[in-house]
Tab-separated table of C-alpha atoms in Angstrom:
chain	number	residue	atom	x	y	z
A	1	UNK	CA	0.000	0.000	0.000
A	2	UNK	CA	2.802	2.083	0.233
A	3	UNK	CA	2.876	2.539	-3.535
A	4	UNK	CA	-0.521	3.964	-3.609
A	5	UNK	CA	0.254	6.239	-0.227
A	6	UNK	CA	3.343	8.282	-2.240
A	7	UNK	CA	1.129	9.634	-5.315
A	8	UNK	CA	-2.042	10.966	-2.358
A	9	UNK	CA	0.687	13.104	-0.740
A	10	UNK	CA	2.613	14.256	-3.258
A	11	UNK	CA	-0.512	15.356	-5.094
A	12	UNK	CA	-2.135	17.128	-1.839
A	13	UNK	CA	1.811	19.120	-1.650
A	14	UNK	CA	1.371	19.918	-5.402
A	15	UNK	CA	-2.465	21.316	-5.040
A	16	UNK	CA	-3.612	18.653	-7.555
A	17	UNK	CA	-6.390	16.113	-7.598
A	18	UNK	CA	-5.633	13.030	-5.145
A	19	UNK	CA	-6.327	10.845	-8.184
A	20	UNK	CA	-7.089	10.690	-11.848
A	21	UNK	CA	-9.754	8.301	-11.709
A	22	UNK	CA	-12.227	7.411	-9.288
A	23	UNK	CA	-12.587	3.959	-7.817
A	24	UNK	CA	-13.674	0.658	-10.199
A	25	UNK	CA	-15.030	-1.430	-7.219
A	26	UNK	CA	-13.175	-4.592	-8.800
A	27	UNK	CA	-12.174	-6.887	-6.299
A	28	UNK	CA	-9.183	-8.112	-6.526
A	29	UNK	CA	-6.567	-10.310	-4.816
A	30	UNK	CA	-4.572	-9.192	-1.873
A	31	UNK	CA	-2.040	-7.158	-3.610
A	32	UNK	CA	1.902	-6.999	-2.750
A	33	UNK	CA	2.183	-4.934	0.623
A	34	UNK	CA	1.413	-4.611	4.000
A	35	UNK	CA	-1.799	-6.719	3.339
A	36	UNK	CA	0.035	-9.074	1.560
A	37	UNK	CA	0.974	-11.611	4.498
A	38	UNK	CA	-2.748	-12.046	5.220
A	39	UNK	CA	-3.772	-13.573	2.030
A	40	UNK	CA	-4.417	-16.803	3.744
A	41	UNK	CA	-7.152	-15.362	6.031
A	42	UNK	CA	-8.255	-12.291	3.453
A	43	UNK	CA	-9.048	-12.865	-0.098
A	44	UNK	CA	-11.204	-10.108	-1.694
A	45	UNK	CA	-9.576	-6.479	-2.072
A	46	UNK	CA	-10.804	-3.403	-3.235
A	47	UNK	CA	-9.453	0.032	-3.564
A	48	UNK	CA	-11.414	3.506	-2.657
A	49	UNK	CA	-9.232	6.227	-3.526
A	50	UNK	CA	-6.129	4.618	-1.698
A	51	UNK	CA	-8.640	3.313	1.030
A	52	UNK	CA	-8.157	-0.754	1.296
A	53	UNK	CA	-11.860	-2.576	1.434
A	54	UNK	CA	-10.782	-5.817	2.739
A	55	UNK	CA	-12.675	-8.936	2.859
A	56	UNK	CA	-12.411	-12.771	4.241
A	57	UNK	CA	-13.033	-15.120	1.478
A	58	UNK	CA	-16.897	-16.271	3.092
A	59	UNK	CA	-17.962	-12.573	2.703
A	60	UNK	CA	-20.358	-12.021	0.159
A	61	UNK	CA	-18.678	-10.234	-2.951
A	62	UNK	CA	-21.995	-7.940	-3.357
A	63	UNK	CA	-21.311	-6.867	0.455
A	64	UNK	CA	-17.994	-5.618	-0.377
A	65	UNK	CA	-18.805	-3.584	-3.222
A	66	UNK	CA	-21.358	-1.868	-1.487
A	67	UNK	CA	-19.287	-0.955	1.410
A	68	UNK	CA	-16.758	0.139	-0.880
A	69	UNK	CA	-19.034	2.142	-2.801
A	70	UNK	CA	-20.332	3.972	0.303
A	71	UNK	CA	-17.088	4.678	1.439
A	72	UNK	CA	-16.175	6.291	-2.397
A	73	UNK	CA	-19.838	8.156	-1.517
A	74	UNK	CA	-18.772	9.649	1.751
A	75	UNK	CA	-15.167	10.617	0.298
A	76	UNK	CA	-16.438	11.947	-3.119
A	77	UNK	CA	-19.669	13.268	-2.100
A	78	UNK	CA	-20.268	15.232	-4.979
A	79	UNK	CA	-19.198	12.894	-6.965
A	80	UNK	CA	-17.356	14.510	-9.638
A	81	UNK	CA	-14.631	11.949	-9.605
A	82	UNK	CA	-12.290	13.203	-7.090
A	83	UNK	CA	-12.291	13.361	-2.807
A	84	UNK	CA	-13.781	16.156	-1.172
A	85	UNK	CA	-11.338	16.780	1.088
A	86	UNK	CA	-7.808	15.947	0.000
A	87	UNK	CA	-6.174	16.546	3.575
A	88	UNK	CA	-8.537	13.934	4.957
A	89	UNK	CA	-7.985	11.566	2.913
A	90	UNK	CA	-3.785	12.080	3.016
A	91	UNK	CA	-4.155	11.687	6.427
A	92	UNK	CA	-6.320	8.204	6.094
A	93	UNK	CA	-3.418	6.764	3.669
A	94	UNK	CA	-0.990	8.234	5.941
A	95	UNK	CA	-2.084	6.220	8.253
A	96	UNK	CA	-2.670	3.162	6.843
A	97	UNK	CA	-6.813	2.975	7.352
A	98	UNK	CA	-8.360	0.577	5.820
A	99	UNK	CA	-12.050	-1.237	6.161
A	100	UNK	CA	-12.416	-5.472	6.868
A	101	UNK	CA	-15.430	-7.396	6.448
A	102	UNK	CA	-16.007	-11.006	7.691
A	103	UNK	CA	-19.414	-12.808	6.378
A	104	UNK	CA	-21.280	-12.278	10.052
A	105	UNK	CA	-20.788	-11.105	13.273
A	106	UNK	CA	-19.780	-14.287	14.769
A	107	UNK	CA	-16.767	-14.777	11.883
A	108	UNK	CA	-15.610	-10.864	12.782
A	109	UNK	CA	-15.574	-12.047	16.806
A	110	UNK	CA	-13.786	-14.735	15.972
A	111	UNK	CA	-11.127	-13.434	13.687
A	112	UNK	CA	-7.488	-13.168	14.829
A	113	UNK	CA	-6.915	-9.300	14.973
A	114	UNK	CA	-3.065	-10.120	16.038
A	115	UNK	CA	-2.604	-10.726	12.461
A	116	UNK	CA	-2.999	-7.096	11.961
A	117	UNK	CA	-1.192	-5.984	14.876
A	118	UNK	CA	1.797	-8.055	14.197
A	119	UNK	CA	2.033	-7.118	10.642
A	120	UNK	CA	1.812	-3.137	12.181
A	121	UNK	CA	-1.525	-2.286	10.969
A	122	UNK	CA	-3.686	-0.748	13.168
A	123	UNK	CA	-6.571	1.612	12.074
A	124	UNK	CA	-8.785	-0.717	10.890
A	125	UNK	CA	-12.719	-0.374	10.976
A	126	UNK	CA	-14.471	-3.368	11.150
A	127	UNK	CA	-18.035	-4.446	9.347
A	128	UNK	CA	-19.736	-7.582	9.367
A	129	UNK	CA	-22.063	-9.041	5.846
A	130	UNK	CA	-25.230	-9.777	7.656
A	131	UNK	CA	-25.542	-6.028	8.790
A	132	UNK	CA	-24.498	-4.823	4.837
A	133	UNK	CA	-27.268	-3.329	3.059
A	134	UNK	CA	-29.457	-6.370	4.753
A	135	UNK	CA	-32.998	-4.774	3.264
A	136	UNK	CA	-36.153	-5.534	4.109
A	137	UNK	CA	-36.429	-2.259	5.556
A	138	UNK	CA	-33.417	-2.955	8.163
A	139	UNK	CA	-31.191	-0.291	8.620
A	140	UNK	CA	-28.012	-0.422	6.537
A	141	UNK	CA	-24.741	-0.214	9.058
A	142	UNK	CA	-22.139	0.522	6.338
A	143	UNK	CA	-23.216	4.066	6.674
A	144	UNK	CA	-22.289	3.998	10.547
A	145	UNK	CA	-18.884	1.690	10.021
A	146	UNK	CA	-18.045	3.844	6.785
A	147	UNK	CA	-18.448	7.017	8.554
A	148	UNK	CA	-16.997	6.102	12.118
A	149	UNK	CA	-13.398	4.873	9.897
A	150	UNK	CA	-13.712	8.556	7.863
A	151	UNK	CA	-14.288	10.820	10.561
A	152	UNK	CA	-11.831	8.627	13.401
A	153	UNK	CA	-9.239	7.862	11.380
A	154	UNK	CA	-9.130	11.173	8.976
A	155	UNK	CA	-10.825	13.862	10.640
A	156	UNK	CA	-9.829	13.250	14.002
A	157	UNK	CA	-6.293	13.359	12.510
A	158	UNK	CA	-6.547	15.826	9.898
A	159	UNK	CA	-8.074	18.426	12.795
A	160	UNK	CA	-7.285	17.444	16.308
A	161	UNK	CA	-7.953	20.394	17.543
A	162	UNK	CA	-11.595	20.440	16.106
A	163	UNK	CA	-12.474	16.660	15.848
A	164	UNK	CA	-10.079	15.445	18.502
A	165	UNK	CA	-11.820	12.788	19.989
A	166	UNK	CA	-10.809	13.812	23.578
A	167	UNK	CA	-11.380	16.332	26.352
A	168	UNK	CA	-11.413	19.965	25.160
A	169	UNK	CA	-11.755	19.690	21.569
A	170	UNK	CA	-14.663	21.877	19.295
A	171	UNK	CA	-16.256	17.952	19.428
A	172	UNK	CA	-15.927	17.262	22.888
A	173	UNK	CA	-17.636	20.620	23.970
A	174	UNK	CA	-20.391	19.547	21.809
A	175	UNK	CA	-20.207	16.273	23.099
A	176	UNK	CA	-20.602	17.483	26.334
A	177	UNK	CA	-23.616	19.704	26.099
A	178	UNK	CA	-25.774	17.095	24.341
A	179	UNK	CA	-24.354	14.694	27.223
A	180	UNK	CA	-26.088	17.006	30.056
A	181	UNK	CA	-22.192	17.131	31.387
A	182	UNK	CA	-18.855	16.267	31.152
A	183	UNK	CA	-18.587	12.475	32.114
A	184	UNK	CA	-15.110	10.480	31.458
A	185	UNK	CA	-17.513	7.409	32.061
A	186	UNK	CA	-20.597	6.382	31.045
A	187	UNK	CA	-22.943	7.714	34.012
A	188	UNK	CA	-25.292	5.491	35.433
A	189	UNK	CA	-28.158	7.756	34.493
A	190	UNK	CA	-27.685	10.758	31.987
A	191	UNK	CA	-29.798	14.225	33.035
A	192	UNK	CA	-33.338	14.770	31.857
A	193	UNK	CA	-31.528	17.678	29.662
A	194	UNK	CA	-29.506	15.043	27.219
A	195	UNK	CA	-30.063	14.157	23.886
A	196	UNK	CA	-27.034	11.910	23.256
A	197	UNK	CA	-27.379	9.462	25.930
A	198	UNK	CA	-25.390	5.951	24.792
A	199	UNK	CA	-24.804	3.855	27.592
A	200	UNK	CA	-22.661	1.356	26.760
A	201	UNK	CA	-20.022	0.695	29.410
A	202	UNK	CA	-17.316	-0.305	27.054
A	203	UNK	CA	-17.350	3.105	24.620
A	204	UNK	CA	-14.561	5.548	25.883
A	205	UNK	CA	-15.010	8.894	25.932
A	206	UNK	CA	-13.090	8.566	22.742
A	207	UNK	CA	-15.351	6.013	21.509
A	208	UNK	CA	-18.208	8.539	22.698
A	209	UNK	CA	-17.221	11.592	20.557
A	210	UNK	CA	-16.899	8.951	17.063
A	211	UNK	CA	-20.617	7.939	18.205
A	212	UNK	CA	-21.942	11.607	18.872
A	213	UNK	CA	-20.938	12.517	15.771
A	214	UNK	CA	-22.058	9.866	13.607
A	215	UNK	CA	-25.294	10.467	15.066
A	216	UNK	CA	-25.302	13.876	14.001
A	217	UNK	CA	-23.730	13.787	10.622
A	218	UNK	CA	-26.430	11.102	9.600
A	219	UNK	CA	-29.764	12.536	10.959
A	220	UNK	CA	-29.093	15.800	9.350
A	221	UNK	CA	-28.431	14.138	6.077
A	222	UNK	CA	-31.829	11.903	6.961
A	223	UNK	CA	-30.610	8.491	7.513
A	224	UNK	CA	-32.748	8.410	11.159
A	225	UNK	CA	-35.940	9.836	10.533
A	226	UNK	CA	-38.314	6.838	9.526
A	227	UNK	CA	-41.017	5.639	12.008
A	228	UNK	CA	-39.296	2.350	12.808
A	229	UNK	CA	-35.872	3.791	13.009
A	230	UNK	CA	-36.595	6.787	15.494
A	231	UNK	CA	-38.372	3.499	17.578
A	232	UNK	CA	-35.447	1.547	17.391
A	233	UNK	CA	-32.421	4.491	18.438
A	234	UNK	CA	-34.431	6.823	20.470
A	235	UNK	CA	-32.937	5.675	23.768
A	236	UNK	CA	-29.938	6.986	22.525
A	237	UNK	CA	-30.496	9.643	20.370
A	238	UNK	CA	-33.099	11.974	20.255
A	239	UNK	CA	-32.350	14.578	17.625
A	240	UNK	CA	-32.962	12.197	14.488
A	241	UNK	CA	-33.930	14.890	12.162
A	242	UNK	CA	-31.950	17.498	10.164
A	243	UNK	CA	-34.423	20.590	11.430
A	244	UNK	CA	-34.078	18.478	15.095
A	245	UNK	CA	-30.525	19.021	15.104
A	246	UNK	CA	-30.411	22.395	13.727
A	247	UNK	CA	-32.971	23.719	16.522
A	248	UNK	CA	-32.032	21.849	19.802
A	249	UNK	CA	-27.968	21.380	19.263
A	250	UNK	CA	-26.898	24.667	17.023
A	251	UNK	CA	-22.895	24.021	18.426
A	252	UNK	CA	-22.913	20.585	16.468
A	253	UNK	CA	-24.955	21.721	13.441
A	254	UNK	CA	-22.363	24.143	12.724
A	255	UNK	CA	-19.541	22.047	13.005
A	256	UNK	CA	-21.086	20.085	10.580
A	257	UNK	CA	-22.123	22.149	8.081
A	258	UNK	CA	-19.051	24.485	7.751
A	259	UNK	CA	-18.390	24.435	4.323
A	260	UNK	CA	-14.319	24.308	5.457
A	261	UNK	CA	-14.351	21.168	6.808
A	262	UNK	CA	-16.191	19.291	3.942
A	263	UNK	CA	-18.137	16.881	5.794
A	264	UNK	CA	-20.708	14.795	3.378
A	265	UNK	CA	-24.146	16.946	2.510
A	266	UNK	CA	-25.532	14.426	0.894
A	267	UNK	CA	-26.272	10.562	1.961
A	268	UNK	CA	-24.759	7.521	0.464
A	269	UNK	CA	-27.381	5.200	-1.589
A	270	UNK	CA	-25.217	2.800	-2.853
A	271	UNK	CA	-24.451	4.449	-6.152
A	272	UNK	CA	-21.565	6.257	-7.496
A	273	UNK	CA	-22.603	8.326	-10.327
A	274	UNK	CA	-19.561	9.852	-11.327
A	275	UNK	CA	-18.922	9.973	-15.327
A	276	UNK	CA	-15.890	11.448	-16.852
A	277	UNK	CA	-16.928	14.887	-17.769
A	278	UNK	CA	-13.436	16.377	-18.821
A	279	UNK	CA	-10.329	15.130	-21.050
């Protein structure tokens, strides 16, 4: 991967397009690389703009390209071809982030993540088949997975200062007001005042800003507002509408939406329209 990393930063230096041409979503082999040692355990491979898609050979192939083409959605949101925002992508190559899939949730439990680890690869975001564009009106997850790898691994990178996820970044402050308070652990109750109230024991506050703003980011573009799916998340989240968002957390809405920062304005749907419009 370290072939595809040197043309992404050169490019960004030079003020040029990250890429001439936007993503295929061929899979393909494990190429030569980092990822290279694991092509016992991984099989299917797909490139998104210098963003590995990485499969296990049991995952469905039609998974994969959709996750892949979500991610390419999210990058190029606009989808003229090339990524929004070049210095948050650099910083995802830079850093070696790159998406696995197993076929369920069992085979992703089960998987040996030392593999990564030993082979010094460690920003991975995993996603599981079953919960892939599973229809029958269930909700799709790659646009949580997707969007949690983009904003930890690039944004959170690319502007620590703003999208840090820790104490006293523009994200934590927002964090914190929609939390009711500042907690460094999951409180045991959350105030009446909250509208982001997760309460799983396990999520960091780290983990806790990546959630916040996922939760954000997607009900403004309208991923949360259907009867069944304000049901199924409103003991966590209560702001699943863009206008819900905009009225009740202003601080968050902003971040958001500042045109600087080039977060996604529109949501992914599974297909990447770009066509070549120039020589």
């Amino acid at each position: 991967m370290k072939a595809a990393r040197l043309p992404c930063l050169v490019s960004l230096l030079l003020g040029h397009a990250l890429y001439s041409a936007p993503p295929s979503f061929e899979i393909s082999s494990i190429p030569d690389g980092k990822f290279a040692p694991l092509r016992k355990e991984i099989s299917q491979y797909v490139d998104v703009f210098g963003i590995p898609v990485l499969a296990t050979p049991r995952t469905p192939p039609e998974k994969v390209k959709h996750a892949a083409i979500v991610l390419a959605e999210y990058l190029d949101n606009d989808e003229d071809g090339e990524p929004d925002n070049p210095k948050v992508l650099a910083t995802m190559v830079r850093r070696d982030a790159f998406l696995f899939m197993t076929k369920d949730e069992r085979s992703l439990e089960r998987f040996d993540f030392e593999l990564f680890v030993e082979n010094d690869l460690h920003h991975g975001q995993g996603q599981f088949g079953t919960e892939t564009n599973p229809g029958n009106g269930e909700f799709d997850a790659t646009l949580e997975e997707v969007l949690h790898l983009i904003t930890h691994e690039g944004y959170a990178h690319a502007y620590p200062d703003v999208f840090g996820e820790r104490p006293g970044t523009v994200l934590a402050d927002c964090l914190d007001r929609a939390r009711g308070g500042h907690f460094k652990r999951v409180p045991r109750q959350y105030p009446k005042v909250a509208w982001f109230t997760y309460d799983d024991r396990t999520c960091d506050y780290g983990c806790q800003c990546a959630e916040y703003l996922y939760w954000a980011i997607t009900s403004v573009l309208g991923a949360q507002d259907s009867p069944r799916r304000i049901r199924d998340i409103r003991h966590e989240w209560k702001l699943y509408t863009r206008e819900l968002v905009k009225k009740r957390d202003p601080w968050i809405f902003a971040l958001i939406t500042n045109p600087k920062y080039k977060l996604p304005a529109r949501l992914p749907d599974g297909k990447y329209r770009w066509k070549k419009t120039r020589p």
